Amino acid sequence: MKRFLKNTIFFFLLMMLLAEGLDYFFSVNLGRSKTFALGECDVWNDINKGRVNADMLVYGSSRAWVHIDPEMLKDSFKVSAYNLGIDGHNFWLQYLRHKELLRYNKVPRFIIFSVDIFTLQKQPDLYNAAQFLPFMLFNKDIYDYTSSYKGYSFFDYSVPLYRYAGKRELIKQAIDFAIHTDTAAPMRVKGYRGQDKSWNNDFEKAKASMEYYEIKIDSPTVALFNRFLAECKAKNIEIVFVYTPEYIEGQRFVKDREKLIALYEGIARRNNIQFLDYSADSICQQQKYFYNAMHLNREGAELFTRKLIHDIKARHVFPGLNLNEH
């Protein structure tokens, strides 16, 4: 009986070591890909390896990461810059990215926060859930900010290899990345990717499926957002809210949009933060600068980034930014 118990324990430990080894192998090779999970893993890797370390950061959703070019910010303001916009997610996951950033990188001096109709909502499903696979094992922050979504179970976060079970295509990708050097061009540069796209039919599909889009503010998300602002103030991080251009017909499709703008104005006022709202900017009137109602193409993004840089300078948005030296 004693021998049986020893053999059982030995076998269990051996299986655990094998599972952890395979888990590490799959995670490392998926995580280091420049293109896996729509390029999000590349950004998470920069965060986790302390490669962001930028003075000026861009926060927000996909409207952040395709609208604001950090290289243009760097060239104009002469400070390091990185775009941390996360595709398809509202503030809950944007805050997770902020927490992970502070764990491994220096505290930024300036944050350009791209707010929009999605920022203070909370969707039920974990969009692009694969981006978390390489980093989520035993990671309490990722568990805390993703487990309330439909996507992963407790065991996915706590048992090695469990989350890869049945995912044959992902396992094949990990092996392929291990054997062959990933020569694909990065999907993002400093977190940003300009979109070389022309107008598509996304907006027409939306109009065909619903009369209007209704914003549903999530109270816990608002509370978290206010906590984030207080934390940034305590760390002397200067913030500006930016509502980037949105195609005018898309604006009219959103029910009670003006109430959301008023909400952002109120939050900004209470926290002594400037709010740059480009809802009435001339860009919003010209479809040629968009590939759908919510997103600028590369031409539109570069035009907008230039305007944003000009306004940050003209309105002295960041008191800590010494423009006299530039």
mmCIF file of C-alpha atoms in Angstrom:
data_model
loop_
_atom_site.group_PDB
_atom_site.id
_atom_site.type_symbol
_atom_site.label_atom_id
_atom_site.label_comp_id
_atom_site.label_asym_id
_atom_site.label_seq_id
_atom_site.Cartn_x
_atom_site.Cartn_y
_atom_site.Cartn_z
ATOM 1 C CA MET A 1 0.000 0.000 0.000
ATOM 2 C CA LYS A 2 2.815 2.369 0.918
ATOM 3 C CA ARG A 3 4.591 1.623 -2.346
ATOM 4 C CA PHE A 4 1.394 2.166 -4.306
ATOM 5 C CA LEU A 5 0.922 5.529 -2.607
ATOM 6 C CA LYS A 6 4.485 6.572 -3.455
ATOM 7 C CA ASN A 7 4.052 5.544 -7.081
ATOM 8 C CA THR A 8 0.761 7.416 -7.288
ATOM 9 C CA ILE A 9 2.318 10.593 -5.878
ATOM 10 C CA PHE A 10 5.330 10.245 -8.200
ATOM 11 C CA PHE A 11 3.073 9.758 -11.225
ATOM 12 C CA PHE A 12 0.961 12.764 -10.232
ATOM 13 C CA LEU A 13 4.024 14.978 -9.811
ATOM 14 C CA LEU A 14 5.421 13.768 -13.128
ATOM 15 C CA MET A 15 2.160 14.610 -14.900
ATOM 16 C CA MET A 16 2.111 18.057 -13.263
ATOM 17 C CA LEU A 17 5.662 18.767 -14.411
ATOM 18 C CA LEU A 18 4.833 17.579 -17.918
ATOM 19 C CA ALA A 19 1.683 19.718 -17.983
ATOM 20 C CA GLU A 20 3.573 22.796 -16.772
ATOM 21 C CA GLY A 21 6.307 22.198 -19.344
ATOM 22 C CA LEU A 22 3.862 21.867 -22.219
ATOM 23 C CA ASP A 23 1.879 24.843 -20.946
ATOM 24 C CA TYR A 24 5.044 26.944 -20.911
ATOM 25 C CA PHE A 25 5.956 25.766 -24.418
ATOM 26 C CA PHE A 26 2.560 26.617 -25.907
ATOM 27 C CA SER A 27 2.289 29.936 -24.082
ATOM 28 C CA VAL A 28 5.756 31.207 -24.937
ATOM 29 C CA ASN A 29 5.436 30.404 -28.615
ATOM 30 C CA LEU A 30 1.928 31.801 -29.007
ATOM 31 C CA GLY A 31 2.768 34.865 -26.932
ATOM 32 C CA ARG A 32 5.828 35.858 -28.899
ATOM 33 C CA SER A 33 3.996 35.915 -32.223
ATOM 34 C CA LYS A 34 3.611 39.340 -33.820
ATOM 35 C CA THR A 35 0.270 38.411 -35.372
ATOM 36 C CA PHE A 36 -1.458 35.960 -33.001
ATOM 37 C CA ALA A 37 -4.764 37.222 -31.536
ATOM 38 C CA LEU A 38 -4.833 40.180 -33.946
ATOM 39 C CA GLY A 39 -1.524 41.497 -32.662
ATOM 40 C CA GLU A 40 -2.736 41.923 -29.068
ATOM 41 C CA CYS A 41 -0.193 39.407 -27.727
ATOM 42 C CA ASP A 42 2.601 41.562 -29.113
ATOM 43 C CA VAL A 43 1.350 44.451 -26.957
ATOM 44 C CA TRP A 44 0.930 42.241 -23.872
ATOM 45 C CA ASN A 45 4.500 41.008 -24.374
ATOM 46 C CA ASP A 46 5.807 44.566 -24.527
ATOM 47 C CA ILE A 47 3.953 45.264 -21.278
ATOM 48 C CA ASN A 48 5.056 42.114 -19.459
ATOM 49 C CA LYS A 49 8.691 42.419 -20.517
ATOM 50 C CA GLY A 50 8.933 46.091 -19.538
ATOM 51 C CA ARG A 51 9.389 47.270 -23.104
ATOM 52 C CA VAL A 52 6.719 49.992 -23.043
ATOM 53 C CA ASN A 53 8.356 52.366 -20.539
ATOM 54 C CA ALA A 54 6.876 55.406 -22.279
ATOM 55 C CA ASP A 55 6.277 58.910 -20.947
ATOM 56 C CA MET A 56 3.103 59.375 -23.015
ATOM 57 C CA LEU A 57 0.505 56.632 -23.418
ATOM 58 C CA VAL A 58 -2.717 56.312 -25.384
ATOM 59 C CA TYR A 59 -5.546 54.396 -23.682
ATOM 60 C CA GLY A 60 -8.871 53.247 -25.076
ATOM 61 C CA SER A 61 -10.524 50.737 -27.407
ATOM 62 C CA SER A 62 -9.936 50.009 -31.091
ATOM 63 C CA ARG A 63 -10.736 53.671 -31.732
ATOM 64 C CA ALA A 64 -7.585 54.477 -29.790
ATOM 65 C CA TRP A 65 -5.244 52.021 -31.448
ATOM 66 C CA VAL A 66 -6.236 52.902 -35.016
ATOM 67 C CA HIS A 67 -6.762 56.668 -34.514
ATOM 68 C CA ILE A 68 -3.688 57.984 -32.688
ATOM 69 C CA ASP A 69 -0.155 57.433 -33.992
ATOM 70 C CA PRO A 70 2.394 57.327 -31.123
ATOM 71 C CA GLU A 71 5.317 57.905 -33.480
ATOM 72 C CA MET A 72 3.809 61.266 -34.438
ATOM 73 C CA LEU A 73 3.361 62.078 -30.735
ATOM 74 C CA LYS A 74 6.977 61.169 -30.051
ATOM 75 C CA ASP A 75 8.325 63.210 -32.946
ATOM 76 C CA SER A 76 6.297 66.274 -31.997
ATOM 77 C CA PHE A 77 6.532 66.256 -28.193
ATOM 78 C CA LYS A 78 10.019 64.698 -27.968
ATOM 79 C CA VAL A 79 8.879 62.134 -25.411
ATOM 80 C CA SER A 80 8.597 58.354 -25.693
ATOM 81 C CA ALA A 81 5.072 57.262 -26.635
ATOM 82 C CA TYR A 82 3.085 54.016 -26.930
ATOM 83 C CA ASN A 83 -0.532 53.212 -27.868
ATOM 84 C CA LEU A 84 -2.185 50.751 -25.448
ATOM 85 C CA GLY A 85 -5.634 50.756 -27.087
ATOM 86 C CA ILE A 86 -7.194 47.287 -26.806
ATOM 87 C CA ASP A 87 -9.435 46.111 -29.626
ATOM 88 C CA GLY A 88 -13.069 45.348 -28.850
ATOM 89 C CA HIS A 89 -12.977 46.105 -25.126
ATOM 90 C CA ASN A 90 -14.294 48.769 -22.806
ATOM 91 C CA PHE A 91 -12.695 50.202 -19.671
ATOM 92 C CA TRP A 92 -12.745 46.980 -17.642
ATOM 93 C CA LEU A 93 -10.029 45.458 -19.824
ATOM 94 C CA GLN A 94 -8.359 48.797 -20.464
ATOM 95 C CA TYR A 95 -7.843 49.044 -16.707
ATOM 96 C CA LEU A 96 -6.364 45.532 -16.619
ATOM 97 C CA ARG A 97 -3.842 46.638 -19.222
ATOM 98 C CA HIS A 98 -3.073 49.709 -17.076
ATOM 99 C CA LYS A 99 -2.472 47.556 -13.973
ATOM 100 C CA GLU A 100 -0.166 45.191 -15.842
ATOM 101 C CA LEU A 101 1.683 48.161 -17.308
ATOM 102 C CA LEU A 102 2.414 49.628 -13.858
ATOM 103 C CA ARG A 103 3.622 46.246 -12.616
ATOM 104 C CA TYR A 104 6.394 45.952 -15.194
ATOM 105 C CA ASN A 105 7.040 49.464 -16.536
ATOM 106 C CA LYS A 106 7.679 52.946 -15.235
ATOM 107 C CA VAL A 107 4.763 55.205 -14.356
ATOM 108 C CA PRO A 108 3.788 57.314 -17.405
ATOM 109 C CA ARG A 109 3.731 61.109 -17.175
ATOM 110 C CA PHE A 110 0.864 61.669 -19.617
ATOM 111 C CA ILE A 111 -2.183 59.651 -20.724
ATOM 112 C CA ILE A 112 -4.318 60.507 -23.752
ATOM 113 C CA PHE A 113 -7.546 58.671 -22.945
ATOM 114 C CA SER A 114 -9.771 57.973 -25.935
ATOM 115 C CA VAL A 115 -13.328 57.783 -24.596
ATOM 116 C CA ASP A 116 -16.271 56.647 -26.721
ATOM 117 C CA ILE A 117 -19.738 55.124 -26.573
ATOM 118 C CA PHE A 118 -18.308 51.787 -25.404
ATOM 119 C CA THR A 119 -15.913 52.910 -22.648
ATOM 120 C CA LEU A 120 -18.395 52.761 -19.758
ATOM 121 C CA GLN A 121 -20.368 49.748 -20.978
ATOM 122 C CA LYS A 122 -19.586 46.077 -20.253
ATOM 123 C CA GLN A 123 -20.174 43.343 -22.762
ATOM 124 C CA PRO A 124 -21.003 39.750 -21.672
ATOM 125 C CA ASP A 125 -18.475 37.911 -23.853
ATOM 126 C CA LEU A 126 -14.685 38.065 -23.686
ATOM 127 C CA TYR A 127 -13.850 39.336 -27.168
ATOM 128 C CA ASN A 128 -10.653 37.939 -28.717
ATOM 129 C CA ALA A 129 -10.228 35.721 -25.654
ATOM 130 C CA ALA A 130 -7.200 33.958 -27.177
ATOM 131 C CA GLN A 131 -5.004 36.979 -26.400
ATOM 132 C CA PHE A 132 -5.046 36.052 -22.703
ATOM 133 C CA LEU A 133 -4.063 32.386 -23.144
ATOM 134 C CA PRO A 134 -0.274 32.864 -22.953
ATOM 135 C CA PHE A 135 -0.429 35.086 -19.853
ATOM 136 C CA MET A 136 -3.400 34.049 -17.700
ATOM 137 C CA LEU A 137 -2.109 31.029 -15.756
ATOM 138 C CA PHE A 138 -1.838 31.927 -12.031
ATOM 139 C CA ASN A 139 -2.271 35.625 -12.927
ATOM 140 C CA LYS A 140 -4.638 37.099 -10.342
ATOM 141 C CA ASP A 141 -5.147 40.416 -12.163
ATOM 142 C CA ILE A 142 -6.154 38.717 -15.388
ATOM 143 C CA TYR A 143 -8.484 36.461 -13.397
ATOM 144 C CA ASP A 144 -10.019 39.405 -11.539
ATOM 145 C CA TYR A 145 -10.755 41.414 -14.691
ATOM 146 C CA THR A 146 -11.712 38.689 -17.179
ATOM 147 C CA SER A 147 -13.459 35.970 -15.153
ATOM 148 C CA SER A 148 -16.759 37.902 -15.008
ATOM 149 C CA TYR A 149 -17.038 37.530 -18.796
ATOM 150 C CA LYS A 150 -18.251 34.445 -20.629
ATOM 151 C CA GLY A 151 -15.115 32.741 -21.829
ATOM 152 C CA TYR A 152 -12.970 30.912 -19.293
ATOM 153 C CA SER A 153 -13.593 28.780 -16.203
ATOM 154 C CA PHE A 154 -11.703 28.832 -12.888
ATOM 155 C CA PHE A 155 -9.646 25.830 -14.023
ATOM 156 C CA ASP A 156 -8.405 27.689 -17.118
ATOM 157 C CA TYR A 157 -6.672 30.184 -14.831
ATOM 158 C CA SER A 158 -5.369 27.711 -12.261
ATOM 159 C CA VAL A 159 -4.595 24.323 -13.862
ATOM 160 C CA PRO A 160 -1.641 24.076 -16.282
ATOM 161 C CA LEU A 161 -2.588 22.982 -19.807
ATOM 162 C CA TYR A 162 -6.322 22.847 -19.009
ATOM 163 C CA ARG A 163 -7.159 25.890 -21.167
ATOM 164 C CA TYR A 164 -5.416 24.351 -24.194
ATOM 165 C CA ALA A 165 -7.456 21.136 -24.056
ATOM 166 C CA GLY A 166 -9.217 20.532 -27.365
ATOM 167 C CA LYS A 167 -7.682 23.595 -29.032
ATOM 168 C CA ARG A 168 -5.862 21.670 -31.759
ATOM 169 C CA GLU A 169 -5.455 24.621 -34.104
ATOM 170 C CA LEU A 170 -3.822 26.748 -31.391
ATOM 171 C CA ILE A 171 -1.491 23.910 -30.447
ATOM 172 C CA LYS A 172 -0.512 23.506 -34.110
ATOM 173 C CA GLN A 173 0.171 27.243 -34.302
ATOM 174 C CA ALA A 174 2.369 27.112 -31.195
ATOM 175 C CA ILE A 175 4.411 24.237 -32.625
ATOM 176 C CA ASP A 176 4.702 26.024 -35.961
ATOM 177 C CA PHE A 177 5.894 29.229 -34.256
ATOM 178 C CA ALA A 178 8.489 27.154 -32.376
ATOM 179 C CA ILE A 179 9.836 25.481 -35.511
ATOM 180 C CA HIS A 180 9.676 28.418 -37.890
ATOM 181 C CA THR A 181 10.713 31.957 -37.079
ATOM 182 C CA ASP A 182 7.733 34.277 -37.296
ATOM 183 C CA THR A 183 8.774 36.498 -40.211
ATOM 184 C CA ALA A 184 5.406 38.229 -40.534
ATOM 185 C CA ALA A 185 5.502 41.989 -40.198
ATOM 186 C CA PRO A 186 4.215 43.185 -36.814
ATOM 187 C CA MET A 187 0.530 44.060 -36.874
ATOM 188 C CA ARG A 188 1.271 47.081 -34.685
ATOM 189 C CA VAL A 189 4.082 49.554 -34.156
ATOM 190 C CA LYS A 190 4.221 50.844 -30.578
ATOM 191 C CA GLY A 191 0.688 49.484 -30.271
ATOM 192 C CA TYR A 192 -0.668 51.422 -33.269
ATOM 193 C CA ARG A 193 -1.799 50.240 -36.691
ATOM 194 C CA GLY A 194 -3.036 52.558 -39.411
ATOM 195 C CA GLN A 195 -5.812 51.000 -41.454
ATOM 196 C CA ASP A 196 -5.372 51.119 -45.227
ATOM 197 C CA LYS A 197 -9.063 50.591 -45.832
ATOM 198 C CA SER A 198 -11.870 52.313 -47.682
ATOM 199 C CA TRP A 199 -15.495 52.608 -46.586
ATOM 200 C CA ASN A 200 -17.166 49.212 -46.018
ATOM 201 C CA ASN A 201 -20.775 48.150 -45.341
ATOM 202 C CA ASP A 202 -20.549 47.739 -41.533
ATOM 203 C CA PHE A 203 -22.743 50.776 -40.936
ATOM 204 C CA GLU A 204 -25.370 49.676 -43.455
ATOM 205 C CA LYS A 205 -25.529 46.260 -41.745
ATOM 206 C CA ALA A 206 -26.003 47.913 -38.349
ATOM 207 C CA LYS A 207 -28.848 50.095 -39.642
ATOM 208 C CA ALA A 208 -30.506 47.054 -41.185
ATOM 209 C CA SER A 209 -30.389 45.147 -37.898
ATOM 210 C CA MET A 210 -31.602 47.851 -35.472
ATOM 211 C CA GLU A 211 -33.385 51.186 -35.411
ATOM 212 C CA TYR A 212 -30.642 52.815 -33.336
ATOM 213 C CA TYR A 213 -27.779 51.911 -31.020
ATOM 214 C CA GLU A 214 -28.581 52.359 -27.342
ATOM 215 C CA ILE A 215 -25.810 52.998 -24.804
ATOM 216 C CA LYS A 216 -26.124 51.020 -21.579
ATOM 217 C CA ILE A 217 -23.874 52.508 -18.919
ATOM 218 C CA ASP A 218 -22.499 49.958 -16.430
ATOM 219 C CA SER A 219 -22.340 51.413 -12.898
ATOM 220 C CA PRO A 220 -19.434 49.213 -11.665
ATOM 221 C CA THR A 221 -17.440 50.290 -14.726
ATOM 222 C CA VAL A 222 -18.102 53.957 -13.942
ATOM 223 C CA ALA A 223 -16.938 53.364 -10.355
ATOM 224 C CA LEU A 224 -13.770 51.663 -11.628
ATOM 225 C CA PHE A 225 -13.149 54.521 -14.044
ATOM 226 C CA ASN A 226 -13.391 57.066 -11.218
ATOM 227 C CA ARG A 227 -11.041 54.948 -9.110
ATOM 228 C CA PHE A 228 -8.559 54.881 -11.966
ATOM 229 C CA LEU A 229 -8.652 58.685 -12.234
ATOM 230 C CA ALA A 230 -8.018 59.030 -8.491
ATOM 231 C CA GLU A 231 -5.100 56.606 -8.709
ATOM 232 C CA CYS A 232 -3.586 58.549 -11.603
ATOM 233 C CA LYS A 233 -3.932 61.808 -9.683
ATOM 234 C CA ALA A 234 -2.122 60.252 -6.717
ATOM 235 C CA LYS A 235 0.722 59.206 -9.047
ATOM 236 C CA ASN A 236 0.876 62.679 -10.682
ATOM 237 C CA ILE A 237 -0.137 61.295 -14.078
ATOM 238 C CA GLU A 238 -1.622 64.026 -16.280
ATOM 239 C CA ILE A 239 -4.669 62.940 -18.313
ATOM 240 C CA VAL A 240 -6.692 64.365 -21.173
ATOM 241 C CA PHE A 241 -9.992 62.910 -22.412
ATOM 242 C CA VAL A 242 -10.306 62.765 -26.187
ATOM 243 C CA TYR A 243 -13.432 61.856 -28.130
ATOM 244 C CA THR A 244 -11.883 61.082 -31.502
ATOM 245 C CA PRO A 245 -13.771 61.740 -34.775
ATOM 246 C CA GLU A 246 -16.849 59.660 -35.501
ATOM 247 C CA TYR A 247 -18.653 59.760 -38.842
ATOM 248 C CA ILE A 248 -21.627 62.127 -38.550
ATOM 249 C CA GLU A 249 -24.219 59.579 -39.686
ATOM 250 C CA GLY A 250 -22.894 57.163 -37.085
ATOM 251 C CA GLN A 251 -23.300 59.797 -34.384
ATOM 252 C CA ARG A 252 -26.956 60.259 -35.324
ATOM 253 C CA PHE A 253 -27.471 56.489 -35.092
ATOM 254 C CA VAL A 254 -26.633 56.479 -31.347
ATOM 255 C CA LYS A 255 -29.578 57.145 -29.031
ATOM 256 C CA ASP A 256 -29.028 59.849 -26.370
ATOM 257 C CA ARG A 257 -25.439 60.335 -27.407
ATOM 258 C CA GLU A 258 -25.465 63.882 -26.015
ATOM 259 C CA LYS A 259 -26.111 62.470 -22.515
ATOM 260 C CA LEU A 260 -22.929 60.427 -22.750
ATOM 261 C CA ILE A 261 -20.941 63.475 -23.835
ATOM 262 C CA ALA A 262 -22.392 65.360 -20.857
ATOM 263 C CA LEU A 263 -21.356 62.489 -18.567
ATOM 264 C CA TYR A 264 -17.763 62.691 -19.806
ATOM 265 C CA GLU A 265 -17.809 66.472 -19.448
ATOM 266 C CA GLY A 266 -18.956 66.104 -15.848
ATOM 267 C CA ILE A 267 -16.304 63.521 -14.977
ATOM 268 C CA ALA A 268 -13.640 65.689 -16.608
ATOM 269 C CA ARG A 269 -14.795 68.802 -14.767
ATOM 270 C CA ARG A 270 -14.832 67.086 -11.362
ATOM 271 C CA ASN A 271 -11.310 65.796 -11.919
ATOM 272 C CA ASN A 272 -9.903 68.981 -13.470
ATOM 273 C CA ILE A 273 -9.224 67.178 -16.745
ATOM 274 C CA GLN A 274 -9.526 68.770 -20.174
ATOM 275 C CA PHE A 275 -11.943 67.094 -22.580
ATOM 276 C CA LEU A 276 -11.196 67.468 -26.289
ATOM 277 C CA ASP A 277 -14.367 66.484 -28.142
ATOM 278 C CA TYR A 278 -13.978 66.142 -31.929
ATOM 279 C CA SER A 279 -17.608 65.175 -32.579
ATOM 280 C CA ALA A 280 -18.138 68.404 -34.541
ATOM 281 C CA ASP A 281 -14.777 68.397 -36.307
ATOM 282 C CA SER A 282 -14.774 68.675 -40.094
ATOM 283 C CA ILE A 283 -13.275 65.162 -40.348
ATOM 284 C CA CYS A 284 -16.613 63.765 -39.129
ATOM 285 C CA GLN A 285 -18.353 65.109 -42.236
ATOM 286 C CA GLN A 286 -16.100 63.330 -44.745
ATOM 287 C CA GLN A 287 -16.659 59.635 -45.341
ATOM 288 C CA LYS A 288 -13.342 59.342 -47.192
ATOM 289 C CA TYR A 289 -11.484 59.456 -43.860
ATOM 290 C CA PHE A 290 -13.358 56.453 -42.409
ATOM 291 C CA TYR A 291 -13.635 52.738 -43.154
ATOM 292 C CA ASN A 292 -16.787 52.463 -41.027
ATOM 293 C CA ALA A 293 -18.835 54.864 -38.906
ATOM 294 C CA MET A 294 -16.616 54.408 -35.841
ATOM 295 C CA HIS A 295 -13.104 54.067 -37.247
ATOM 296 C CA LEU A 296 -10.767 56.289 -39.233
ATOM 297 C CA ASN A 297 -8.595 54.893 -41.990
ATOM 298 C CA ARG A 298 -4.876 55.682 -42.070
ATOM 299 C CA GLU A 299 -5.313 58.990 -43.896
ATOM 300 C CA GLY A 300 -7.953 60.092 -41.418
ATOM 301 C CA ALA A 301 -5.908 58.927 -38.414
ATOM 302 C CA GLU A 302 -2.813 60.834 -39.498
ATOM 303 C CA LEU A 303 -4.857 63.972 -40.154
ATOM 304 C CA PHE A 304 -6.528 63.637 -36.771
ATOM 305 C CA THR A 305 -3.270 62.971 -34.888
ATOM 306 C CA ARG A 306 -1.835 66.176 -36.333
ATOM 307 C CA LYS A 307 -4.911 68.088 -35.134
ATOM 308 C CA LEU A 308 -4.674 66.496 -31.709
ATOM 309 C CA ILE A 309 -1.007 67.421 -31.373
ATOM 310 C CA HIS A 310 -1.795 71.012 -32.368
ATOM 311 C CA ASP A 311 -4.635 71.262 -29.830
ATOM 312 C CA ILE A 312 -2.626 69.725 -26.992
ATOM 313 C CA LYS A 313 0.010 72.382 -27.594
ATOM 314 C CA ALA A 314 -2.379 75.285 -28.168
ATOM 315 C CA ARG A 315 -4.524 74.527 -25.117
ATOM 316 C CA HIS A 316 -1.604 73.658 -22.831
ATOM 317 C CA VAL A 317 -3.282 70.364 -22.019
ATOM 318 C CA PHE A 318 -0.278 68.891 -20.227
ATOM 319 C CA PRO A 319 1.310 71.431 -17.838
ATOM 320 C CA GLY A 320 4.188 69.034 -17.215
ATOM 321 C CA LEU A 321 5.107 68.916 -20.895
ATOM 322 C CA ASN A 322 7.798 71.545 -21.495
ATOM 323 C CA LEU A 323 6.945 72.697 -25.004
ATOM 324 C CA ASN A 324 9.502 75.489 -24.860
ATOM 325 C CA GLU A 325 12.234 72.918 -25.401
ATOM 326 C CA HIS A 326 10.651 71.564 -28.619
#
